[in-house]
XYZ file of C-alpha atoms in Angstrom:
772
model
C 11.487 -23.564 -21.799
C 8.055 -24.078 -20.218
C 6.158 -24.030 -23.499
C 8.860 -25.895 -25.414
C 8.901 -28.909 -23.148
C 5.257 -28.695 -21.899
C 6.006 -29.034 -18.195
C 2.308 -29.058 -17.229
C 1.554 -32.376 -15.597
C -1.818 -33.997 -15.295
C -3.255 -34.736 -11.863
C -2.246 -38.016 -10.279
C -5.709 -38.223 -8.704
C -7.335 -39.370 -11.946
C -5.190 -42.466 -11.934
C -5.534 -42.924 -8.212
C -9.326 -42.697 -8.270
C -9.527 -45.626 -10.684
C -8.410 -47.975 -7.924
C -11.234 -49.876 -6.266
C -9.408 -50.246 -2.934
C -8.655 -46.502 -2.518
C -9.147 -45.278 1.057
C -10.067 -41.753 2.168
C -6.841 -41.158 4.188
C -4.802 -42.232 1.187
C -6.679 -39.724 -0.961
C -6.258 -36.897 1.535
C -2.501 -37.501 1.530
C -2.381 -36.196 -2.041
C -1.200 -32.612 -2.250
C -3.574 -31.481 -5.007
C -6.770 -32.962 -3.580
C -8.060 -29.574 -2.409
C -7.267 -27.876 -5.705
C -9.002 -30.598 -7.695
C -11.988 -30.347 -5.396
C -12.330 -26.607 -5.989
C -12.211 -27.060 -9.764
C -15.038 -29.618 -9.418
C -13.275 -32.793 -10.417
C -16.235 -35.077 -11.065
C -14.502 -38.336 -10.119
C -13.157 -36.816 -6.916
C -16.540 -35.395 -5.887
C -18.259 -38.702 -6.537
C -15.755 -40.353 -4.218
C -16.005 -37.688 -1.476
C -19.800 -37.487 -1.531
C -20.217 -41.108 -0.638
C -21.992 -41.213 2.773
C -19.205 -43.105 4.594
C -16.631 -40.602 3.389
C -18.737 -37.563 4.360
C -19.309 -39.018 7.819
C -15.602 -39.682 8.206
C -14.719 -36.070 7.317
C -17.329 -34.703 9.745
C -15.961 -37.000 12.428
C -12.441 -35.705 11.832
C -13.675 -32.127 12.258
C -15.635 -32.742 15.470
C -13.762 -35.476 17.343
C -10.537 -35.193 19.243
C -7.804 -37.116 17.392
C -6.040 -39.859 19.319
C -3.006 -38.624 21.202
C -1.074 -41.838 20.572
C -1.177 -41.521 16.803
C 1.400 -39.974 14.571
C 1.611 -36.220 14.571
C 0.617 -35.965 10.918
C -2.544 -37.945 11.675
C -3.596 -35.774 14.594
C -4.520 -32.566 12.814
C -3.603 -33.077 9.171
C -6.733 -35.006 8.250
C -9.058 -32.731 10.316
C -7.522 -29.693 8.635
C -7.812 -31.091 5.097
C -11.335 -32.350 5.789
C -12.340 -28.888 7.041
C -10.941 -27.250 3.904
C -12.841 -29.677 1.679
C -16.111 -29.203 3.547
C -15.747 -25.406 3.371
C -14.476 -25.224 -0.220
C -17.862 -23.756 -1.213
C -18.592 -26.477 -3.755
C -22.390 -26.602 -4.332
C -22.520 -30.402 -4.341
C -20.824 -30.600 -0.927
C -23.010 -27.826 0.524
C -26.138 -29.603 -0.685
C -25.008 -32.926 0.760
C -24.279 -31.418 4.192
C -27.424 -29.296 4.383
C -29.768 -32.064 3.286
C -28.470 -34.780 5.613
C -29.783 -34.178 9.125
C -27.634 -36.977 10.521
C -24.535 -35.067 9.468
C -25.914 -31.884 11.048
C -26.584 -33.754 14.295
C -23.048 -35.081 14.218
C -21.771 -31.514 13.807
C -24.059 -30.207 16.548
C -22.770 -32.888 18.905
C -19.484 -30.982 19.080
C -21.215 -28.267 21.174
C -22.579 -30.895 23.556
C -19.093 -31.906 24.595
C -18.482 -31.588 28.310
C -15.631 -29.448 29.536
C -13.630 -26.965 27.512
C -13.435 -27.310 23.762
C -10.320 -27.869 21.716
C -9.666 -24.377 20.197
C -8.425 -25.793 16.878
C -11.335 -28.186 16.444
C -13.676 -25.384 17.527
C -12.352 -23.240 14.687
C -12.960 -26.127 12.230
C -16.487 -26.574 13.556
C -17.274 -22.847 13.411
C -15.970 -22.612 9.853
C -18.138 -25.497 8.632
C -21.211 -24.125 10.384
C -20.506 -20.686 8.957
C -20.480 -21.893 5.356
C -23.751 -23.711 5.970
C -25.329 -20.598 7.521
C -24.247 -18.603 4.492
C -25.224 -21.109 1.770
C -27.976 -23.189 3.388
C -29.516 -20.546 5.609
C -33.085 -21.813 5.753
C -32.143 -25.411 6.493
C -29.597 -24.578 9.193
C -31.622 -21.880 10.964
C -34.581 -24.237 11.057
C -32.350 -26.999 12.430
C -30.848 -24.774 15.173
C -34.198 -23.371 16.266
C -35.352 -26.904 16.971
C -32.520 -27.313 19.482
C -33.687 -25.996 22.851
C -30.223 -26.012 24.360
C -28.459 -24.191 21.513
C -28.202 -20.781 23.279
C -27.247 -22.480 26.540
C -24.415 -24.346 24.808
C -23.226 -21.162 23.088
C -23.021 -19.324 26.405
C -21.403 -22.316 28.075
C -18.544 -22.219 25.567
C -18.502 -18.447 25.003
C -14.960 -18.387 26.390
C -13.821 -20.057 23.150
C -13.411 -17.396 20.458
C -14.615 -19.674 17.656
C -17.985 -20.130 19.411
C -18.327 -16.364 19.765
C -17.725 -16.136 16.000
C -20.522 -18.619 15.397
C -22.939 -16.381 17.311
C -21.946 -13.406 15.199
C -22.316 -15.417 11.988
C -25.963 -15.921 12.833
C -26.366 -12.126 12.818
C -24.187 -11.293 9.822
C -24.503 -14.194 7.372
C -28.302 -14.183 7.156
C -28.942 -11.949 4.162
C -32.713 -11.978 3.743
C -34.169 -9.221 5.966
C -37.230 -11.209 6.945
C -35.229 -14.272 7.964
C -32.726 -12.100 9.822
C -35.551 -10.466 11.738
C -36.781 -13.916 12.702
C -33.297 -14.863 13.947
C -33.048 -11.625 15.987
C -36.478 -12.207 17.485
C -35.590 -15.786 18.356
C -32.320 -14.773 20.061
C -34.039 -11.949 21.925
C -36.690 -14.355 23.206
C -33.879 -16.565 24.426
C -32.608 -13.485 26.389
C -29.215 -13.664 24.729
C -28.328 -10.070 25.784
C -29.112 -10.542 29.482
C -27.305 -13.864 29.549
C -24.239 -12.387 27.906
C -24.165 -9.652 30.553
C -24.284 -12.370 33.194
C -21.039 -13.695 31.752
C -19.354 -10.376 32.680
C -19.208 -11.248 36.356
C -16.350 -11.840 38.800
C -17.392 -15.481 39.101
C -16.491 -16.122 35.447
C -13.017 -16.324 33.960
C -11.285 -13.613 31.938
C -11.920 -15.279 28.549
C -15.640 -15.305 29.224
C -15.507 -11.630 30.235
C -13.652 -10.604 27.105
C -15.658 -12.659 24.581
C -19.024 -11.764 26.107
C -18.093 -8.083 26.029
C -16.902 -8.349 22.426
C -20.135 -10.098 21.442
C -22.254 -7.329 22.963
C -20.174 -4.619 21.276
C -20.524 -6.311 17.890
C -24.259 -6.734 18.360
C -24.580 -2.992 19.071
C -22.557 -1.946 16.021
C -24.142 -4.463 13.658
C -27.656 -3.553 14.787
C -27.045 0.167 14.326
C -25.598 -0.391 10.884
C -28.560 -2.541 9.944
C -30.976 0.162 11.108
C -29.245 2.755 8.922
C -29.097 0.497 5.876
C -32.737 -0.611 6.216
C -34.385 2.618 7.308
C -37.850 1.537 6.236
C -37.849 -1.451 8.555
C -41.254 -1.726 10.247
C -39.786 -2.966 13.522
C -36.728 -1.723 15.453
C -33.890 -4.059 16.197
C -34.988 -5.889 19.316
C -31.486 -6.838 20.453
C -30.334 -3.200 20.292
C -33.462 -1.994 22.069
C -32.825 -4.474 24.867
C -29.205 -3.404 25.185
C -30.056 0.312 25.396
C -32.603 -0.145 28.165
C -31.669 1.457 31.466
C -32.385 -1.785 33.327
C -29.863 -3.668 31.194
C -27.146 -1.055 31.813
C -27.854 -1.063 35.535
C -27.395 -4.828 35.591
C -24.032 -4.445 33.871
C -22.892 -1.686 36.266
C -23.960 -3.783 39.222
C -21.785 -6.679 38.044
C -18.862 -4.286 37.611
C -18.929 -2.267 40.831
C -20.771 -4.250 43.474
C -19.232 -7.000 45.563
C -15.783 -8.217 44.717
C -14.247 -5.990 42.068
C -12.358 -7.506 39.202
C -10.256 -5.471 36.804
C -11.194 -7.761 33.927
C -14.911 -7.270 34.638
C -14.521 -3.472 34.892
C -12.559 -3.232 31.632
C -14.971 -5.505 29.754
C -18.010 -3.633 31.063
C -16.520 -0.234 30.170
C -15.995 -1.433 26.602
C -19.732 -2.118 26.315
C -20.576 1.298 27.807
C -18.199 3.063 25.421
C -19.821 1.330 22.463
C -23.252 2.462 23.654
C -21.978 6.048 23.937
C -20.722 6.066 20.368
C -22.623 8.292 17.953
C -25.149 6.462 15.836
C -23.169 6.543 12.634
C -22.097 3.688 10.375
C -18.719 2.270 11.302
C -17.521 3.011 7.783
C -17.954 6.730 8.563
C -16.733 6.618 12.135
C -13.051 7.008 11.293
C -12.815 10.250 9.346
C -10.976 13.552 9.375
C -11.691 17.030 10.643
C -15.161 17.891 11.898
C -16.216 14.253 12.177
C -16.283 11.712 14.953
C -13.715 8.983 15.218
C -14.215 5.764 17.122
C -11.125 3.934 18.337
C -11.552 0.908 20.608
C -15.165 1.875 21.202
C -14.214 5.324 22.524
C -15.599 8.510 21.069
C -12.801 10.830 20.017
C -13.466 14.311 18.699
C -10.881 15.247 16.141
C -12.304 18.730 15.750
C -14.150 21.091 18.003
C -17.538 19.423 17.827
C -19.786 18.033 20.483
C -22.167 15.147 20.686
C -25.832 15.843 21.296
C -27.622 13.643 23.770
C -30.112 12.714 21.067
C -27.501 10.576 19.309
C -26.319 8.902 22.500
C -27.973 6.229 24.503
C -30.144 8.145 26.959
C -30.645 5.037 29.037
C -26.894 4.617 29.342
C -26.434 8.212 30.566
C -29.207 7.903 33.106
C -27.864 4.618 34.449
C -24.319 5.948 34.530
C -25.003 9.155 36.487
C -25.316 7.623 39.988
C -22.214 5.498 39.407
C -19.852 8.341 38.451
C -18.467 8.660 41.966
C -17.457 5.000 41.965
C -15.520 5.419 38.736
C -13.884 8.620 40.004
C -12.829 6.786 43.140
C -11.100 4.178 40.975
C -8.919 6.963 39.584
C -8.005 8.230 43.033
C -7.562 4.837 44.732
C -6.606 2.244 42.158
C -6.102 -1.402 43.057
C -2.650 -2.307 44.217
C -0.247 -3.021 41.373
C 3.410 -3.935 41.512
C 5.877 -1.236 40.411
C 6.583 -1.297 36.703
C 10.176 -0.856 35.552
C 10.566 1.039 32.282
C 13.511 2.284 30.226
C 13.321 5.740 31.812
C 12.493 4.755 35.377
C 10.072 2.941 37.678
C 6.310 3.535 37.877
C 4.861 3.028 41.346
C 2.042 2.466 40.871
C 1.592 2.250 37.089
C -1.516 3.719 35.514
C -2.903 0.313 34.524
C -5.391 -0.735 31.883
C -8.369 -0.332 34.198
C -7.719 3.340 35.028
C -7.035 4.065 31.359
C -10.482 2.685 30.465
C -12.052 4.701 33.299
C -10.518 7.867 31.824
C -11.944 6.910 28.414
C -15.406 6.446 29.941
C -15.357 9.755 31.834
C -14.048 11.612 28.780
C -16.918 10.224 26.709
C -19.396 11.198 29.426
C -18.079 14.773 29.386
C -18.270 14.837 25.600
C -21.914 13.714 25.665
C -22.959 17.291 26.618
C -25.628 16.064 28.979
C -26.334 18.848 31.490
C -27.065 16.660 34.515
C -24.169 14.320 33.816
C -21.773 17.205 33.240
C -22.823 18.904 36.460
C -22.139 15.722 38.399
C -18.699 15.351 36.830
C -17.770 18.949 37.642
C -18.952 18.490 41.225
C -16.608 15.510 41.549
C -13.775 17.616 40.026
C -13.151 14.896 37.444
C -11.372 17.212 34.910
C -8.825 18.257 37.520
C -8.104 14.614 38.403
C -7.589 13.776 34.742
C -5.153 16.673 34.323
C -3.222 15.487 37.383
C -2.802 12.074 35.765
C -1.865 13.782 32.478
C 1.160 15.520 33.981
C 2.079 12.714 36.388
C 2.444 9.916 33.823
C 4.824 11.758 31.527
C 5.266 9.095 28.867
C 1.807 7.484 28.717
C 0.551 8.803 25.383
C -2.609 6.666 25.552
C -3.627 8.703 28.590
C -2.470 11.981 27.027
C -4.625 11.436 23.943
C -7.773 10.831 26.017
C -7.239 13.880 28.237
C -6.492 16.092 25.250
C -9.736 15.004 23.559
C -11.670 15.633 26.740
C -10.240 19.147 27.276
C -10.804 20.096 23.609
C -14.428 18.922 23.825
C -14.987 20.891 27.029
C -13.562 24.091 25.520
C -15.870 23.814 22.515
C -18.958 22.606 24.393
C -22.168 24.475 23.733
C -23.542 26.921 26.293
C -26.569 25.819 28.332
C -29.771 25.420 26.365
C -31.620 28.066 28.410
C -29.272 30.863 27.263
C -30.122 33.271 24.435
C -27.816 34.786 21.804
C -28.355 38.278 23.269
C -27.481 37.268 26.829
C -25.451 34.055 26.659
C -25.259 32.209 29.925
C -21.940 31.261 31.435
C -20.699 27.826 30.460
C -19.762 26.026 33.702
C -17.426 23.629 31.906
C -15.221 26.412 30.526
C -15.202 28.252 33.826
C -14.207 25.074 35.648
C -11.307 24.458 33.286
C -9.733 27.899 33.600
C -10.429 28.520 37.306
C -10.602 25.235 39.229
C -8.270 23.321 36.925
C -5.919 26.317 36.366
C -5.409 25.303 32.747
C -3.361 28.360 31.709
C -1.073 28.101 34.723
C -0.504 24.382 34.141
C 0.394 24.959 30.476
C 2.907 27.727 31.274
C 4.498 25.870 34.187
C 4.881 22.587 32.320
C 6.331 24.343 29.255
C 8.947 26.164 31.345
C 9.844 22.972 33.181
C 10.358 21.115 29.928
C 12.643 23.856 28.571
C 14.649 23.833 31.788
C 15.084 20.031 31.656
C 16.029 20.083 27.992
C 18.539 22.895 28.490
C 20.250 20.714 31.087
C 20.548 17.830 28.657
C 17.484 15.941 29.887
C 14.827 14.274 27.746
C 11.822 16.093 26.362
C 8.583 15.541 28.219
C 6.416 12.945 26.552
C 3.242 15.035 26.790
C 4.622 18.114 24.986
C 2.962 17.326 21.679
C -0.453 16.889 23.283
C 0.144 19.951 25.475
C 0.816 21.989 22.324
C -2.508 20.867 20.870
C -4.326 21.748 24.105
C -2.786 25.243 24.030
C -3.771 25.653 20.372
C -7.326 24.533 21.164
C -7.535 27.215 23.852
C -6.210 29.918 21.499
C -8.569 28.909 18.686
C -11.608 28.887 20.963
C -10.676 32.324 22.268
C -10.526 33.653 18.696
C -13.602 31.928 17.304
C -15.690 29.436 19.194
C -19.007 29.044 20.939
C -17.439 30.277 24.198
C -15.081 32.911 22.739
C -16.523 35.810 24.719
C -16.479 33.934 28.005
C -12.947 32.641 27.442
C -11.703 36.138 26.652
C -13.251 37.455 29.837
C -11.748 34.630 31.902
C -8.288 35.345 30.480
C -8.641 39.003 31.456
C -9.451 37.946 35.012
C -6.090 36.206 35.337
C -3.357 37.950 37.365
C -1.561 40.646 35.381
C 1.774 38.828 35.372
C 0.144 35.611 34.193
C -1.677 37.476 31.405
C 1.625 38.850 30.149
C 3.243 35.422 30.321
C 0.360 33.893 28.363
C 0.488 36.556 25.638
C 4.252 36.180 25.367
C 3.888 32.415 25.246
C 1.283 32.526 22.470
C 3.300 34.927 20.323
C 6.651 33.326 21.141
C 7.264 29.654 21.964
C 3.834 28.433 20.832
C 4.035 30.277 17.511
C 7.577 28.992 16.917
C 6.503 25.426 17.706
C 3.555 25.679 15.336
C 5.841 27.032 12.636
C 8.197 24.093 13.077
C 5.322 21.646 12.965
C 4.115 23.156 9.690
C 7.427 22.590 7.881
C 7.061 20.209 4.950
C 8.822 16.915 5.425
C 9.913 17.021 1.767
C 11.569 20.084 0.251
C 9.407 21.129 -2.663
C 11.552 23.933 -4.129
C 12.487 23.775 -7.798
C 15.524 21.572 -8.209
C 18.395 22.736 -10.429
C 18.413 21.019 -13.795
C 21.403 20.418 -16.022
C 19.389 21.839 -18.905
C 19.632 25.244 -17.242
C 23.336 25.301 -18.107
C 22.705 25.201 -21.856
C 23.372 28.107 -24.144
C 20.702 30.765 -23.844
C 20.577 31.097 -27.628
C 19.284 27.526 -27.899
C 16.356 28.364 -25.615
C 14.984 30.737 -28.279
C 14.172 27.827 -30.565
C 10.628 26.551 -30.365
C 10.784 22.926 -31.390
C 7.463 21.574 -32.683
C 5.700 18.936 -30.619
C 2.882 18.030 -32.961
C 1.117 14.816 -32.166
C 1.777 13.520 -35.685
C 5.540 13.746 -35.295
C 5.452 12.153 -31.883
C 3.296 9.312 -33.139
C 5.575 8.776 -36.141
C 8.615 8.583 -33.885
C 6.863 6.133 -31.583
C 5.980 3.972 -34.575
C 9.593 4.105 -35.666
C 10.742 2.886 -32.258
C 8.181 0.119 -31.982
C 8.532 -1.462 -35.421
C 10.682 -4.463 -36.115
C 14.049 -3.393 -37.558
C 15.144 -6.697 -39.141
C 13.197 -9.683 -40.324
C 15.305 -12.071 -38.258
C 15.227 -10.033 -35.037
C 12.747 -12.204 -33.178
C 14.296 -15.469 -34.325
C 17.779 -14.448 -33.202
C 16.885 -12.558 -30.065
C 19.348 -13.480 -27.328
C 22.139 -16.043 -27.678
C 22.344 -19.714 -28.480
C 25.019 -22.019 -27.217
C 26.571 -22.409 -30.676
C 27.014 -18.641 -31.007
C 29.834 -18.550 -28.492
C 32.343 -20.164 -30.834
C 35.417 -18.675 -32.487
C 33.782 -18.340 -35.902
C 33.000 -14.974 -37.444
C 29.703 -13.398 -36.678
C 27.516 -12.437 -39.555
C 25.526 -9.230 -39.472
C 24.284 -9.280 -43.039
C 20.593 -9.294 -42.073
C 18.848 -6.766 -44.298
C 17.129 -3.796 -42.759
C 13.889 -4.246 -44.618
C 11.710 -1.875 -42.612
C 13.659 1.317 -42.219
C 13.209 2.310 -45.847
C 9.470 2.606 -45.319
C 9.743 5.150 -42.488
C 8.558 8.574 -43.539
C 8.450 11.790 -41.562
C 6.474 14.799 -42.639
C 8.652 17.696 -41.541
C 8.040 21.323 -42.347
C 11.324 22.605 -43.774
C 10.002 25.859 -45.183
C 12.708 28.438 -45.709
C 10.406 31.107 -44.373
C 10.423 29.583 -40.928
C 11.132 32.409 -38.425
C 13.653 30.214 -36.627
C 15.636 29.470 -39.784
C 17.875 32.533 -39.432
C 18.627 31.737 -35.791
C 19.496 28.171 -36.744
C 21.774 29.382 -39.560
C 23.598 31.769 -37.201
C 24.080 29.040 -34.623
C 25.262 26.605 -37.327
C 27.842 29.018 -38.753
C 29.082 29.965 -35.311
C 29.525 26.411 -34.040
C 30.081 24.175 -37.074
C 31.371 26.201 -40.035
C 34.460 27.398 -38.210
C 35.528 23.825 -37.501
C 35.035 22.847 -41.155
C 37.086 25.849 -42.433
C 40.029 24.960 -40.212
C 39.798 21.392 -41.403
C 39.916 22.445 -45.063
C 42.957 24.650 -44.452
C 44.811 21.807 -42.784
C 43.804 19.469 -45.636
C 45.298 21.892 -48.146
C 48.549 22.186 -46.170
C 48.802 18.427 -45.903
C 48.162 18.068 -49.619
C 50.925 20.568 -50.482
C 53.374 18.835 -48.190
C 52.853 15.516 -49.963
C 52.915 16.919 -53.486
C 56.460 15.692 -54.169
C 55.477 12.077 -53.776
C 54.142 9.998 -56.626
C 50.521 10.167 -57.686
C 49.356 7.075 -55.967
C 50.923 8.087 -52.679
C 49.413 11.549 -52.893
C 46.040 10.120 -53.753
C 46.295 7.715 -50.828
C 47.137 10.548 -48.422
C 44.317 12.714 -49.709
C 41.911 9.830 -49.309
C 43.102 9.183 -45.769
C 42.853 12.883 -44.830
C 39.384 13.197 -46.250
C 38.191 9.993 -44.617
C 39.821 10.883 -41.307
C 38.133 14.222 -41.180
C 34.820 12.643 -42.096
C 35.215 10.062 -39.327
C 35.991 12.688 -36.721
C 39.812 12.225 -36.687
C 42.058 15.226 -36.415
C 43.211 16.605 -39.791
C 46.738 15.708 -40.699
C 46.784 12.631 -38.491
C 46.715 9.315 -40.263
C 44.616 6.447 -39.040
C 46.291 3.514 -37.391
C 46.465 1.532 -40.629
C 49.674 0.122 -42.029
C 51.826 2.456 -44.103
C 50.925 2.719 -47.825
C 53.043 0.842 -50.302
C 56.079 2.748 -51.546
C 55.428 1.903 -55.184
C 52.135 2.320 -56.873
C 50.288 -0.885 -57.622
C 49.218 -1.670 -61.125
C 45.787 -2.823 -62.179
C 45.261 -4.658 -65.424
C 42.132 -3.930 -67.366
C 41.562 -6.007 -70.434
C 45.159 -7.271 -70.428
C 46.684 -3.778 -70.555
C 48.586 -2.182 -67.793
C 47.081 1.108 -66.721
C 49.329 4.110 -66.278
C 49.708 5.543 -62.803
C 47.181 8.216 -62.238
C 48.163 11.794 -61.534
C 47.612 13.334 -58.150
C 43.936 13.996 -57.711
C 41.178 13.955 -55.148
C 40.179 10.617 -53.716
C 36.610 10.900 -54.884
C 35.505 8.644 -57.735
C 32.195 7.654 -59.126
C 30.537 4.480 -58.014
C 30.099 3.132 -61.515
C 33.745 3.621 -62.533
C 34.966 2.083 -59.305
C 32.749 -0.967 -59.757
C 33.946 -1.315 -63.381
C 37.536 -1.240 -62.203
C 36.918 -3.787 -59.475
C 35.163 -6.191 -61.842
C 38.424 -6.827 -63.631
C 40.319 -10.073 -63.463
C 42.530 -8.567 -60.789
C 42.144 -5.569 -58.607
C 44.517 -3.517 -56.562
C 43.142 -2.033 -53.336
C 43.573 1.655 -52.886
C 44.966 1.092 -49.431
C 45.542 -1.694 -47.001
C 42.875 -0.203 -44.832
C 40.147 -1.444 -47.150
C 41.830 -4.826 -47.494
C 41.853 -5.361 -43.772
C 38.205 -4.457 -43.246
C 35.223 -6.710 -43.330
C 33.215 -6.028 -46.497
C 29.878 -6.018 -44.710
C 30.714 -3.975 -41.651
C 33.687 -1.817 -42.767
C 35.540 -2.869 -39.627
C 38.842 -4.745 -39.442
C 38.245 -8.414 -40.125
C 39.693 -10.757 -37.554
C 41.754 -12.821 -40.008
C 42.736 -10.152 -42.515
C 46.389 -9.806 -43.614
C 48.277 -7.739 -46.137
C 48.591 -9.342 -49.583
C 51.961 -9.258 -51.295
C 52.455 -7.018 -54.279
C 51.806 -8.615 -57.584
C 49.504 -11.320 -56.210
C 45.802 -11.320 -56.748
C 43.716 -11.015 -53.646
C 40.401 -12.899 -53.776
C 37.318 -10.794 -54.191
C 34.856 -11.163 -51.314
C 31.234 -11.811 -51.996
C 28.797 -9.000 -51.312
C 29.713 -5.348 -51.401
C 32.917 -4.001 -53.025
C 35.884 -3.351 -50.876
C 35.587 0.419 -51.056
C 31.841 0.399 -50.452
C 32.275 1.314 -46.784
C 34.553 4.192 -47.669
C 32.150 5.438 -50.271
C 29.356 5.445 -47.732
C 31.256 8.090 -45.808
C 31.870 10.304 -48.903
C 29.519 13.046 -50.103
C 27.206 12.264 -53.025
C 28.602 12.482 -56.577
C 27.513 14.833 -59.326
C 25.492 13.521 -62.272
C 28.563 13.583 -64.536
C 30.463 11.337 -62.157
C 32.602 14.082 -60.635
C 32.787 15.035 -57.021
C 31.349 18.327 -55.833
C 34.776 19.572 -54.811
C 36.665 19.259 -58.139
C 37.385 17.167 -61.236
C 37.388 13.412 -61.313
C 40.729 11.654 -61.163
C 41.913 10.888 -64.681
C 42.897 7.408 -63.626
C 39.316 6.540 -62.886
C 38.128 7.422 -66.360
């Protein structure tokens, strides 16, 4: 339909652009203006690149639309203008980058007093981003001339689109030398220190969040850049400034001194967590076993590995050490929060986002494997406090995941550096876990309590999955780990009853739980196939699967069977009439199909095939022949024509799969034999004989001036299809029935008969005398 009627329509813009009084709003109302712009419609670009029209589109992007106008005029034109300006068409990019008046008009959007419109800010940031990417030199030079650019960015840092613009300056500059110049310029403007000043209780929450996100992105982008460009002569100045101890101390001071704000604490912790991440590319940070995984800026150890202090920010660890007590106090005495109602009960007080981030920070500090920092954390009994929260907030899986990671890292932490392999020193972290924190006792008690609650019909504890992993981590480190000997000794020092309970727990409930967790979600056993029910004797045959035979069969399936197949594929409206359907299309391709099959009599499977054939097929044919003979004897008293008709029907019925001795549902044969005149003489009725005649004699008989059908079955069948014709009726005796064009009437019956001998006789006996 689409190609027949050519539904593709030409753009209406070509006609519209020919008008001399065409206005820009009228053009932007067209639906396909953006599409035509992207395909570089020359007339359209010439119209849009006119200075008044470019200025109007920039004004739409940067100026607040009038509130009294129609709704479609408020943000439709700014949106379409933004899409056109950022369509990445070289002519538009060149026009914007070369016209400083247009750049000043764009830059004026930042100089707006008060808060910015978020939607217009996104339009502005998008246009500036495409210019930074395509016209880097011109735009960077233009921005560096503006002394108040960094001040305006920080003033509007609470708007997310402005934060994106800052990041575009660091990510969209591709040339290393120019990027280094941009980094140096921003560092001279003290962008890092001024962003940290935004994380202060005197600022609002949006400024806290966006400033923190900007610092985190600067850290990750700078570390990635250092790995990608390892031969850089100078280190990244922004990253070096961020990792200084003085910078971290300024951030901690804003977080913990004076009036405390949860938003400030959470935003500051996010920056600290990013600094404590291992120095790996972000593309490798989320991996599988034996690798680090960073989620929300928090270092998670998926396997039993530790983080050396050499890959962490040493300045961050040193600045963090004197502030650990303040963070631990936040866990013990959180700010007042209203009770939180949940589906399973009320939390008073709830854990809160701030304490969750504090747990993340302390877990990362413990995983850093810094001796002085670890000693301070153990002195504060931080692991015990974290375990208390773990079992108190039963259904807080965010907390459970952090505590589990922390405990696993502590169990696999390396012994002190001053120990030797011959006389390994005691690891204070492991000793603290099993003695002060009573890890084994807590696991056994919590497991028993969960089983007791579940046996009474209560819900399963929400921490059971993480508790199972903690128990497995302890068992694995006892078997093979850096502290295996010390852990084994500490387990032996447990009370005798507790040792027995632990051994029974490891071999019993824990082993059963691990076995259940290892069950495949999909049953992979061999499914029963219907082919298994086949006769075993058929399985002995080895059917060939040569590539030649397979290719020949594929060619046979793919070739066109009739010449008119494509033309008549499907249905036309006129084909649903009452007229007869014609299926006389010749099969002109099937005769050319050839298969090269090996039918050698010496094939070792030939005997097996012969046995199977005789056992399954020959017996059915013998019974059929016996019934044919009985039927023929029973009809021997009738006249010749009637006997011949019955024999023909029996033979054809058996060939078509009908039961022997049962006539087809054709009308009864005529009681008197019909006469056929050949050359004006009346032929004598033929004697009883088999209903097999030669093709040539039958065609000679049918070419006479009149012909008598052998049965009404052939008269009521379509000559081309050998199926009953819709309008066929029995002709009266003595009248001539018209000969149909095409094949003879008995052609379809002959197609079902076996081939004739060269002398015109059938393989089963002599030819009927009447056919001679």
